């Protein structure tokens, strides 16, 4: 997949997610925005990769469906907004089947989606 294909997939996926009243309601808190800005893009991107790999990467993640907190880190909120919070949502929205470990390419793609959502939220809510 080329970088242009990836950007198109991200844009289309974010647009599709906005049609879900549940997914569209998520926004970062002021605290999460300050944290994301303070840590910087590369650190938050590393956190996104780590959290996706650790929380939803396994074939059968521990507490699947309940493993992603609702708040406490920008990536958690973004996971709910982008349907990358559990294997059921990943299967429904991203067509990656449950019951097998996520590949590194899939983790990278989902992390890119999470990061795009966070970046969009930060742009839509500029620092004061």
Coordinates of N, CA and C in Angstrom, one line a residue, residues 58-126:
X58 N -3.3 -9.6 20.4 CA -3.4 -11.0 20.6 C -4.6 -11.6 19.9
X59 N -4.5 -12.9 19.6 CA -5.6 -13.6 18.9 C -6.8 -13.6 19.8
X60 N -6.6 -13.7 21.1 CA -7.7 -13.6 22.1 C -7.3 -12.8 23.3
X61 N -7.4 -11.4 23.1 CA -6.9 -10.5 24.2 C -7.6 -10.8 25.5
X62 N -6.9 -10.5 26.6 CA -7.5 -10.6 27.9 C -8.6 -9.6 28.1
X63 N -9.7 -10.0 28.6 CA -10.9 -9.1 28.8 C -11.4 -8.5 27.5
X64 N -11.3 -9.2 26.4 CA -11.7 -8.5 25.1 C -13.1 -8.0 25.2
X65 N -13.2 -6.7 24.8 CA -14.5 -6.0 24.9 C -14.5 -5.1 26.1
X66 N -13.6 -5.2 27.0 CA -13.5 -4.4 28.2 C -12.1 -4.0 28.5
X67 N -11.2 -4.2 27.6 CA -9.7 -4.0 27.9 C -9.3 -2.5 27.7
X68 N -10.1 -1.7 27.0 CA -9.6 -0.4 26.7 C -10.4 0.6 27.6
X69 N -9.7 1.3 28.5 CA -10.4 2.3 29.4 C -11.0 3.4 28.6
X70 N -12.0 4.0 29.1 CA -12.7 5.1 28.4 C -11.9 6.4 28.5
X71 N -11.1 6.6 29.5 CA -10.3 7.8 29.6 C -9.0 7.5 30.3
X72 N -8.1 8.6 30.3 CA -6.9 8.4 31.0 C -5.7 8.6 30.1
X73 N -5.9 8.5 28.8 CA -4.8 8.7 27.8 C -5.5 9.0 26.5
X74 N -4.9 9.9 25.7 CA -5.5 10.2 24.4 C -5.7 9.0 23.5
X75 N -4.8 8.1 23.5 CA -4.9 6.9 22.7 C -6.2 6.1 23.1
X76 N -6.5 6.0 24.4 CA -7.7 5.3 24.8 C -9.0 5.9 24.1
X77 N -9.1 7.2 24.2 CA -10.3 7.9 23.6 C -10.3 7.6 22.1
X78 N -9.1 7.8 21.5 CA -9.0 7.6 20.0 C -9.3 6.2 19.6
X79 N -9.0 5.2 20.4 CA -9.3 3.8 20.1 C -10.8 3.6 20.1
X80 N -11.6 4.2 21.0 CA -13.0 4.1 21.0 C -13.6 4.9 19.8
X81 N -13.0 6.0 19.5 CA -13.5 6.8 18.3 C -13.3 6.2 17.0
X82 N -12.2 5.4 16.9 CA -11.8 4.7 15.6 C -12.1 3.3 15.6
X83 N -12.9 2.8 16.6 CA -13.3 1.3 16.6 C -12.0 0.4 16.6
X84 N -11.0 0.8 17.3 CA -9.8 -0.1 17.5 C -9.7 -0.5 19.0
X85 N -10.8 -0.5 19.7 CA -10.8 -0.7 21.2 C -10.8 -2.1 21.6
X86 N -11.4 -3.0 20.7 CA -11.5 -4.4 21.0 C -11.5 -5.2 19.7
X87 N -11.4 -6.5 19.8 CA -11.3 -7.3 18.5 C -12.7 -7.3 17.8
X88 N -13.8 -7.2 18.6 CA -15.1 -7.2 18.0 C -15.3 -5.9 17.1
X89 N -14.9 -4.8 17.6 CA -15.0 -3.5 16.9 C -14.0 -3.5 15.7
X90 N -12.8 -4.1 15.9 CA -11.9 -4.2 14.8 C -12.4 -5.0 13.7
X91 N -13.0 -6.2 14.1 CA -13.6 -7.0 13.0 C -14.8 -6.4 12.3
X92 N -15.7 -5.7 13.1 CA -16.8 -5.1 12.5 C -16.5 -3.9 11.6
X93 N -15.6 -3.1 12.0 CA -15.3 -1.8 11.3 C -14.1 -1.9 10.3
X94 N -13.2 -2.8 10.6 CA -12.0 -2.8 9.8 C -11.8 -4.2 9.1
X95 N -12.7 -5.1 9.3 CA -12.7 -6.4 8.6 C -11.4 -7.2 8.9
X96 N -10.9 -7.1 10.1 CA -9.8 -7.9 10.5 C -10.3 -9.0 11.4
X97 N -10.3 -10.3 11.0 CA -11.0 -11.3 11.8 C -10.4 -11.5 13.2
X98 N -11.4 -11.8 14.1 CA -11.0 -12.2 15.5 C -10.3 -13.6 15.4
X99 N -9.6 -13.9 16.5 CA -9.1 -15.3 16.6 C -7.7 -15.5 16.0
X100 N -7.1 -14.4 15.6 CA -5.7 -14.5 15.1 C -5.0 -13.2 15.5
X101 N -3.7 -13.4 15.8 CA -2.9 -12.2 16.2 C -2.9 -11.2 15.1
X102 N -2.9 -9.9 15.4 CA -2.8 -8.8 14.4 C -1.3 -8.9 13.9
X103 N -1.2 -8.6 12.6 CA 0.1 -8.6 12.0 C 0.7 -7.2 12.4
X104 N 2.0 -7.1 12.2 CA 2.7 -5.8 12.5 C 2.1 -4.7 11.5
X105 N 1.9 -5.1 10.3 CA 1.3 -4.2 9.3 C -0.1 -3.7 9.7
X106 N -0.9 -4.6 10.3 CA -2.2 -4.2 10.8 C -2.1 -3.3 12.0
X107 N -1.2 -3.6 12.9 CA -1.0 -2.7 14.1 C -0.5 -1.3 13.6
X108 N 0.4 -1.3 12.6 CA 0.8 0.0 12.1 C -0.3 0.8 11.5
X109 N -1.1 0.1 10.7 CA -2.2 0.8 10.0 C -3.2 1.3 11.0
X110 N -3.6 0.5 12.0 CA -4.5 1.0 13.0 C -4.0 2.1 13.9
X111 N -2.7 2.0 14.1 CA -2.0 3.1 14.9 C -2.0 4.4 14.1
X112 N -1.8 4.3 12.8 CA -1.9 5.5 11.9 C -3.3 6.1 11.9
X113 N -4.3 5.3 12.0 CA -5.7 5.8 12.1 C -5.9 6.5 13.4
X114 N -5.4 5.9 14.5 CA -5.6 6.5 15.8 C -4.8 7.8 15.8
X115 N -3.7 7.9 15.3 CA -2.9 9.1 15.3 C -3.6 10.2 14.4
X116 N -4.1 9.8 13.3 CA -4.8 10.8 12.5 C -6.0 11.3 13.2
X117 N -6.7 10.5 14.0 CA -7.9 11.0 14.7 C -7.4 12.0 15.8
X118 N -6.3 11.6 16.5 CA -5.8 12.5 17.6 C -5.4 13.8 16.9
X119 N -4.7 13.8 15.8 CA -4.2 15.0 15.2 C -5.3 15.9 14.7
X120 N -6.4 15.3 14.2 CA -7.6 16.0 13.8 C -8.2 16.7 15.0
X121 N -8.3 16.0 16.1 CA -8.9 16.6 17.3 C -8.1 17.8 17.8
X122 N -6.7 17.6 17.8 CA -5.9 18.7 18.2 C -6.0 19.9 17.3
X123 N -6.2 19.7 16.0 CA -6.4 20.8 15.0 C -7.7 21.5 15.3
X124 N -8.7 20.7 15.5 CA -10.1 21.2 15.8 C -10.2 21.9 17.1
X125 N -9.3 21.7 18.0 CA -9.3 22.3 19.3 C -7.9 22.9 19.6
X126 N -7.6 24.1 19.0 CA -6.3 24.7 19.1 C -6.0 25.0 20.6

